[in-house]
PDB file of C-alpha atoms in Angstrom:
ATOM      1  CA  MET A   1     -56.269 -20.319  36.672  1.00 49.00           C
ATOM      2  CA  ALA A   2     -55.946 -24.089  36.400  1.00 49.00           C
ATOM      3  CA  ASP A   3     -53.287 -25.633  34.256  1.00 52.00           C
ATOM      4  CA  PRO A   4     -54.665 -26.827  30.956  1.00 48.00           C
ATOM      5  CA  ALA A   5     -54.845 -30.538  30.452  1.00 49.00           C
ATOM      6  CA  GLU A   6     -51.922 -32.123  28.681  1.00 49.00           C
ATOM      7  CA  GLY A   7     -53.999 -33.015  25.669  1.00 50.00           C
ATOM      8  CA  ASP A   8     -55.378 -29.462  25.408  1.00 52.00           C
ATOM      9  CA  GLU A   9     -51.938 -27.833  24.717  1.00 52.00           C
ATOM     10  CA  GLU A  10     -51.779 -26.212  21.297  1.00 54.00           C
ATOM     11  CA  PRO A  11     -48.684 -27.018  19.237  1.00 52.00           C
ATOM     12  CA  LEU A  12     -46.219 -24.194  18.830  1.00 49.00           C
ATOM     13  CA  PRO A  13     -46.136 -22.654  15.382  1.00 49.00           C
ATOM     14  CA  LEU A  14     -43.239 -23.792  13.174  1.00 44.00           C
ATOM     15  CA  PHE A  15     -41.465 -20.417  13.091  1.00 41.00           C
ATOM     16  CA  ALA A  16     -41.200 -20.440  16.888  1.00 44.00           C
ATOM     17  CA  LEU A  17     -39.013 -23.557  16.766  1.00 46.00           C
ATOM     18  CA  ARG A  18     -36.328 -21.815  14.675  1.00 46.00           C
ATOM     19  CA  PRO A  19     -33.407 -20.195  16.499  1.00 44.00           C
ATOM     20  CA  ALA A  20     -33.542 -16.447  16.607  1.00 44.00           C
ATOM     21  CA  PRO A  21     -31.058 -14.813  14.237  1.00 44.00           C
ATOM     22  CA  ALA A  22     -28.008 -13.258  15.823  1.00 42.00           C
ATOM     23  CA  PRO A  23     -28.095  -9.478  16.049  1.00 41.00           C
ATOM     24  CA  THR A  24     -26.393  -7.761  13.137  1.00 41.00           C
ATOM     25  CA  GLY A  25     -22.667  -7.283  13.634  1.00 39.00           C
ATOM     26  CA  ILE A  26     -22.403  -9.825  16.468  1.00 35.00           C
ATOM     27  CA  PHE A  27     -20.763 -13.243  16.205  1.00 32.00           C
ATOM     28  CA  ILE A  28     -19.626 -12.434  12.682  1.00 33.00           C
ATOM     29  CA  ILE A  29     -16.188 -13.917  11.826  1.00 30.00           C
ATOM     30  CA  PRO A  30     -14.153 -11.164  10.216  1.00 35.00           C
ATOM     31  CA  VAL A  31     -12.853 -12.055   6.755  1.00 33.00           C
ATOM     32  CA  SER A  32      -9.685 -10.290   5.699  1.00 35.00           C
ATOM     33  CA  HIS A  33      -9.746  -8.869   2.215  1.00 36.00           C
ATOM     34  CA  HIS A  34      -5.965  -8.527   2.356  1.00 40.00           C
ATOM     35  CA  SER A  35      -5.034 -12.189   2.189  1.00 44.00           C
ATOM     36  CA  PRO A  36      -2.025 -12.951  -0.045  1.00 51.00           C
ATOM     37  CA  MET A  37      -4.258 -13.990  -2.953  1.00 53.00           C
ATOM     38  CA  ASN A  38      -6.602 -10.986  -2.538  1.00 61.00           C
ATOM     39  CA  MET A  39      -4.104  -8.244  -1.848  1.00 67.00           C
ATOM     40  CA  PRO A  40      -4.805  -4.619  -2.815  1.00 75.00           C
ATOM     41  CA  ARG A  41      -3.038  -3.527  -5.988  1.00 83.00           C
ATOM     42  CA  SER A  42      -0.827  -1.047  -4.161  1.00 79.00           C
ATOM     43  CA  ARG A  43       0.437  -3.716  -1.760  1.00 89.00           C
ATOM     44  CA  THR A  44       0.891  -6.177  -4.622  1.00 90.00           C
ATOM     45  CA  ALA A  45       2.993  -3.627  -6.488  1.00 93.00           C
ATOM     46  CA  ILE A  46       5.138  -2.952  -3.422  1.00 95.00           C
ATOM     47  CA  LEU A  47       5.619  -6.680  -2.855  1.00 95.00           C
ATOM     48  CA  PHE A  48       6.594  -7.184  -6.502  1.00 96.00           C
ATOM     49  CA  ILE A  49       9.137  -4.349  -6.420  1.00 96.00           C
ATOM     50  CA  ALA A  50      10.627  -5.634  -3.138  1.00 97.00           C
ATOM     51  CA  CYS A  51      10.946  -9.184  -4.496  1.00 97.00           C
ATOM     52  CA  ILE A  52      12.670  -7.932  -7.663  1.00 97.00           C
ATOM     53  CA  ALA A  53      14.913  -5.539  -5.750  1.00 97.00           C
ATOM     54  CA  LEU A  54      16.243  -8.114  -3.284  1.00 97.00           C
ATOM     55  CA  PRO A  55      18.177 -10.307  -5.757  1.00 97.00           C
ATOM     56  CA  LEU A  56      19.312  -7.218  -7.680  1.00 97.00           C
ATOM     57  CA  ILE A  57      20.759  -5.743  -4.484  1.00 97.00           C
ATOM     58  CA  VAL A  58      22.638  -8.994  -3.846  1.00 95.00           C
ATOM     59  CA  GLY A  59      23.897  -8.871  -7.428  1.00 94.00           C
ATOM     60  CA  VAL A  60      25.095  -5.292  -7.063  1.00 94.00           C
ATOM     61  CA  ALA A  61      26.832  -6.186  -3.788  1.00 94.00           C
ATOM     62  CA  GLY A  62      28.595  -9.115  -5.484  1.00 91.00           C
ATOM     63  CA  SER A  63      29.644  -6.935  -8.405  1.00 90.00           C
ATOM     64  CA  VAL A  64      31.841  -4.927  -6.014  1.00 88.00           C
ATOM     65  CA  PHE A  65      34.279  -7.858  -6.158  1.00 87.00           C
ATOM     66  CA  THR A  66      33.679  -8.566  -9.852  1.00 86.00           C
ATOM     67  CA  VAL A  67      34.303  -5.122 -11.317  1.00 81.00           C
ATOM     68  CA  GLY A  68      37.699  -4.758  -9.692  1.00 77.00           C
ATOM     69  CA  SER A  69      38.938  -8.143 -10.907  1.00 80.00           C
ATOM     70  CA  ILE A  70      37.657  -8.440 -14.461  1.00 80.00           C
ATOM     71  CA  ALA A  71      39.960  -5.837 -16.003  1.00 75.00           C
ATOM     72  CA  GLY A  72      43.060  -7.258 -14.296  1.00 82.00           C
ATOM     73  CA  TRP A  73      43.075 -10.759 -12.805  1.00 89.00           C
ATOM     74  CA  TYR A  74      40.253 -12.301 -14.878  1.00 90.00           C
ATOM     75  CA  VAL A  75      41.571 -11.047 -18.244  1.00 88.00           C
ATOM     76  CA  GLY A  76      44.931 -12.672 -17.534  1.00 89.00           C
ATOM     77  CA  LEU A  77      43.446 -16.136 -16.921  1.00 93.00           C
ATOM     78  CA  ASN A  78      43.470 -18.941 -19.468  1.00 95.00           C
ATOM     79  CA  LYS A  79      39.816 -19.620 -20.227  1.00 95.00           C
ATOM     80  CA  PRO A  80      37.891 -22.344 -22.094  1.00 96.00           C
ATOM     81  CA  VAL A  81      37.119 -21.671 -25.768  1.00 95.00           C
ATOM     82  CA  PHE A  82      33.393 -21.466 -25.019  1.00 95.00           C
ATOM     83  CA  THR A  83      33.835 -18.536 -22.613  1.00 95.00           C
ATOM     84  CA  PRO A  84      31.498 -15.667 -23.587  1.00 94.00           C
ATOM     85  CA  PRO A  85      32.809 -12.096 -23.878  1.00 91.00           C
ATOM     86  CA  ALA A  86      33.076 -10.341 -20.536  1.00 85.00           C
ATOM     87  CA  TRP A  87      30.319  -7.844 -21.453  1.00 88.00           C
ATOM     88  CA  VAL A  88      27.749 -10.662 -21.630  1.00 93.00           C
ATOM     89  CA  PHE A  89      27.838 -11.407 -17.908  1.00 91.00           C
ATOM     90  CA  ALA A  90      26.334  -8.169 -16.542  1.00 91.00           C
ATOM     91  CA  PRO A  91      23.142  -8.191 -18.669  1.00 95.00           C
ATOM     92  CA  ALA A  92      22.769 -11.985 -18.299  1.00 96.00           C
ATOM     93  CA  TRP A  93      22.961 -11.804 -14.521  1.00 96.00           C
ATOM     94  CA  THR A  94      20.620  -8.808 -14.433  1.00 96.00           C
ATOM     95  CA  VAL A  95      17.958 -10.781 -16.313  1.00 97.00           C
ATOM     96  CA  LEU A  96      18.500 -13.807 -14.062  1.00 98.00           C
ATOM     97  CA  TYR A  97      18.166 -11.731 -10.891  1.00 98.00           C
ATOM     98  CA  ILE A  98      14.894 -10.255 -12.205  1.00 98.00           C
ATOM     99  CA  LEU A  99      13.558 -13.744 -13.015  1.00 98.00           C
ATOM    100  CA  MET A 100      14.614 -14.870  -9.551  1.00 98.00           C
ATOM    101  CA  GLY A 101      12.715 -11.960  -8.009  1.00 98.00           C
ATOM    102  CA  CYS A 102       9.608 -12.805 -10.059  1.00 98.00           C
ATOM    103  CA  ALA A 103       9.782 -16.397  -8.797  1.00 98.00           C
ATOM    104  CA  LEU A 104      10.015 -15.137  -5.230  1.00 98.00           C
ATOM    105  CA  PHE A 105       7.003 -12.868  -5.824  1.00 97.00           C
ATOM    106  CA  PHE A 106       4.821 -15.735  -7.068  1.00 97.00           C
ATOM    107  CA  VAL A 107       5.669 -17.808  -4.003  1.00 97.00           C
ATOM    108  CA  VAL A 108       5.223 -15.030  -1.426  1.00 96.00           C
ATOM    109  CA  LYS A 109       1.949 -13.988  -3.085  1.00 93.00           C
ATOM    110  CA  GLU A 110       0.606 -17.499  -2.454  1.00 92.00           C
ATOM    111  CA  GLY A 111       1.233 -16.999   1.282  1.00 89.00           C
ATOM    112  CA  THR A 112       4.079 -17.727   3.664  1.00 85.00           C
ATOM    113  CA  GLY A 113       2.158 -19.397   6.486  1.00 89.00           C
ATOM    114  CA  THR A 114       2.754 -23.026   5.492  1.00 93.00           C
ATOM    115  CA  SER A 115       5.797 -25.131   6.323  1.00 95.00           C
ATOM    116  CA  LEU A 116       6.299 -25.754   2.591  1.00 95.00           C
ATOM    117  CA  ALA A 117       6.443 -22.017   1.890  1.00 95.00           C
ATOM    118  CA  ARG A 118       8.900 -21.489   4.756  1.00 96.00           C
ATOM    119  CA  GLN A 119      11.064 -24.326   3.455  1.00 97.00           C
ATOM    120  CA  GLY A 120      11.052 -22.782  -0.018  1.00 97.00           C
ATOM    121  CA  LEU A 121      11.995 -19.350   1.315  1.00 97.00           C
ATOM    122  CA  ILE A 122      14.831 -20.757   3.437  1.00 97.00           C
ATOM    123  CA  LEU A 123      16.233 -22.519   0.370  1.00 98.00           C
ATOM    124  CA  PHE A 124      15.788 -19.384  -1.741  1.00 98.00           C
ATOM    125  CA  PHE A 125      17.673 -17.153   0.682  1.00 98.00           C
ATOM    126  CA  ALA A 126      20.370 -19.804   1.201  1.00 98.00           C
ATOM    127  CA  GLN A 127      21.057 -20.000  -2.523  1.00 98.00           C
ATOM    128  CA  LEU A 128      21.019 -16.202  -2.741  1.00 97.00           C
ATOM    129  CA  ALA A 129      23.668 -16.049  -0.010  1.00 97.00           C
ATOM    130  CA  LEU A 130      25.777 -18.624  -1.874  1.00 97.00           C
ATOM    131  CA  ASN A 131      25.352 -16.613  -5.052  1.00 97.00           C
ATOM    132  CA  PHE A 132      26.955 -13.675  -3.291  1.00 97.00           C
ATOM    133  CA  GLY A 133      29.539 -15.993  -1.743  1.00 96.00           C
ATOM    134  CA  TRP A 134      30.667 -17.245  -5.149  1.00 96.00           C
ATOM    135  CA  SER A 135      31.443 -13.682  -6.315  1.00 94.00           C
ATOM    136  CA  LEU A 136      33.404 -13.109  -3.128  1.00 95.00           C
ATOM    137  CA  VAL A 137      35.395 -16.351  -3.406  1.00 96.00           C
ATOM    138  CA  PHE A 138      36.047 -16.285  -7.171  1.00 95.00           C
ATOM    139  CA  PHE A 139      36.533 -12.590  -7.888  1.00 93.00           C
ATOM    140  CA  GLY A 140      37.276 -11.336  -4.377  1.00 92.00           C
ATOM    141  CA  ILE A 141      39.957 -13.760  -3.162  1.00 94.00           C
ATOM    142  CA  HIS A 142      40.685 -15.527  -6.494  1.00 95.00           C
ATOM    143  CA  ALA A 143      40.182 -19.000  -5.000  1.00 96.00           C
ATOM    144  CA  VAL A 144      39.112 -20.822  -8.173  1.00 97.00           C
ATOM    145  CA  ALA A 145      38.846 -24.339  -6.661  1.00 97.00           C
ATOM    146  CA  ALA A 146      36.861 -23.125  -3.638  1.00 98.00           C
ATOM    147  CA  ALA A 147      34.629 -21.096  -5.950  1.00 97.00           C
ATOM    148  CA  LEU A 148      33.839 -24.235  -7.948  1.00 98.00           C
ATOM    149  CA  ALA A 149      32.825 -26.021  -4.731  1.00 98.00           C
ATOM    150  CA  VAL A 150      30.571 -23.082  -3.814  1.00 98.00           C
ATOM    151  CA  LEU A 151      29.061 -23.116  -7.299  1.00 98.00           C
ATOM    152  CA  LEU A 152      28.293 -26.844  -7.177  1.00 98.00           C
ATOM    153  CA  LEU A 153      26.565 -26.413  -3.827  1.00 98.00           C
ATOM    154  CA  LEU A 154      24.707 -23.433  -5.277  1.00 98.00           C
ATOM    155  CA  ILE A 155      23.417 -25.614  -8.132  1.00 98.00           C
ATOM    156  CA  VAL A 156      22.128 -28.170  -5.624  1.00 98.00           C
ATOM    157  CA  LEU A 157      20.327 -25.452  -3.659  1.00 98.00           C
ATOM    158  CA  ILE A 158      18.804 -23.901  -6.791  1.00 98.00           C
ATOM    159  CA  ALA A 159      17.521 -27.317  -7.870  1.00 98.00           C
ATOM    160  CA  ALA A 160      16.040 -27.915  -4.407  1.00 98.00           C
ATOM    161  CA  THR A 161      14.467 -24.439  -4.399  1.00 98.00           C
ATOM    162  CA  THR A 162      12.962 -25.080  -7.828  1.00 98.00           C
ATOM    163  CA  LEU A 163      11.422 -28.376  -6.710  1.00 98.00           C
ATOM    164  CA  VAL A 164       9.869 -26.822  -3.594  1.00 97.00           C
ATOM    165  CA  PHE A 165       8.674 -23.753  -5.504  1.00 97.00           C
ATOM    166  CA  ARG A 166       7.006 -26.048  -8.042  1.00 97.00           C
ATOM    167  CA  ARG A 167       4.741 -27.395  -5.297  1.00 96.00           C
ATOM    168  CA  ILE A 168       3.676 -23.827  -4.476  1.00 96.00           C
ATOM    169  CA  SER A 169       3.650 -22.131  -7.897  1.00 96.00           C
ATOM    170  CA  VAL A 170       4.542 -23.777 -11.209  1.00 97.00           C
ATOM    171  CA  PRO A 171       5.418 -20.420 -12.879  1.00 97.00           C
ATOM    172  CA  ALA A 172       7.847 -19.705 -10.022  1.00 97.00           C
ATOM    173  CA  ALA A 173       9.643 -22.983 -10.675  1.00 97.00           C
ATOM    174  CA  TRP A 174       9.929 -22.316 -14.407  1.00 98.00           C
ATOM    175  CA  LEU A 175      11.331 -18.855 -13.728  1.00 98.00           C
ATOM    176  CA  LEU A 176      14.267 -20.455 -11.883  1.00 98.00           C
ATOM    177  CA  VAL A 177      15.148 -22.860 -14.721  1.00 98.00           C
ATOM    178  CA  PRO A 178      17.258 -20.331 -16.739  1.00 98.00           C
ATOM    179  CA  TYR A 179      19.151 -19.510 -13.532  1.00 98.00           C
ATOM    180  CA  LEU A 180      19.843 -23.183 -12.914  1.00 98.00           C
ATOM    181  CA  VAL A 181      21.011 -23.720 -16.515  1.00 98.00           C
ATOM    182  CA  TRP A 182      23.245 -20.643 -16.383  1.00 98.00           C
ATOM    183  CA  CYS A 183      24.854 -21.755 -13.120  1.00 98.00           C
ATOM    184  CA  CYS A 184      25.576 -25.186 -14.656  1.00 98.00           C
ATOM    185  CA  PHE A 185      27.241 -23.356 -17.552  1.00 97.00           C
ATOM    186  CA  ALA A 186      29.137 -21.147 -15.083  1.00 97.00           C
ATOM    187  CA  ALA A 187      30.336 -24.277 -13.261  1.00 97.00           C
ATOM    188  CA  SER A 188      31.773 -25.624 -16.509  1.00 97.00           C
ATOM    189  CA  LEU A 189      33.553 -22.296 -17.046  1.00 97.00           C
ATOM    190  CA  ASN A 190      34.845 -22.334 -13.478  1.00 97.00           C
ATOM    191  CA  ALA A 191      36.070 -25.920 -13.882  1.00 97.00           C
ATOM    192  CA  GLY A 192      37.742 -25.046 -17.197  1.00 97.00           C
ATOM    193  CA  ILE A 193      39.556 -22.086 -15.628  1.00 97.00           C
ATOM    194  CA  LEU A 194      40.668 -24.334 -12.765  1.00 97.00           C
ATOM    195  CA  LEU A 195      42.125 -26.885 -15.210  1.00 97.00           C
ATOM    196  CA  LEU A 196      43.815 -24.319 -17.464  1.00 96.00           C
ATOM    197  CA  ASN A 197      45.509 -22.223 -14.763  1.00 93.00           C
TER     198      ASN A 197
END
C-alpha cells in the first residue's frame, strides 16, 4: 500500500502524546516512616529512656567518689557561708541529669545526620566526661585547685553545647540553662573552698 501523502496524515490524539504511567510498584522512591521526626512511639520511648539514663549513669559513676568523701574529707573542709547542706546535692544533681537527658532527647529526635547535630553531640559528651572528671578530681583525689580548673572548662563546654543545641532545638537549650547556672554556683563553692583551706 502506498504511503499516504504528508498532508493526509491525521494528527495523533492528545492522550497519545502523554507518557505512559509507570507500572505500579516500579520506580517508586521508598519513604521511610521511621525518620527521627516520625518515629514509632515504642522507639521514641526507648530513645527517651536511653537519653535520660545516660547522664544518670554518669552521675551514679561519679557518686562512687563522692559518697566516700562527703562524710570524712568534705565535712572537715572550711566552706563558704553560702554552701548548701550536703543533702541538697544528690537531689539537685539528679534533677539536672534528667534535664540534661531531656535536652539530649530533643536533639537526637531531630536527627543526627547533620554536621551541626554531630558537633552538638560531641560537645554534649565532652561536657559529660568532664562532669565525671570533676567528681574524680575533687572528691576522688581531693585536688581542689585542679577541680576548679576542670569545672571552669566544664562551664565553657556547657555554654558551647547550649548554643549549638539552640540551633537544633530551642527547648533543648533551655533545658541546659539550670545545669549551666548550677555549675557556675558550684565553681564559686569550689573557689571558696580553695581560698579557705
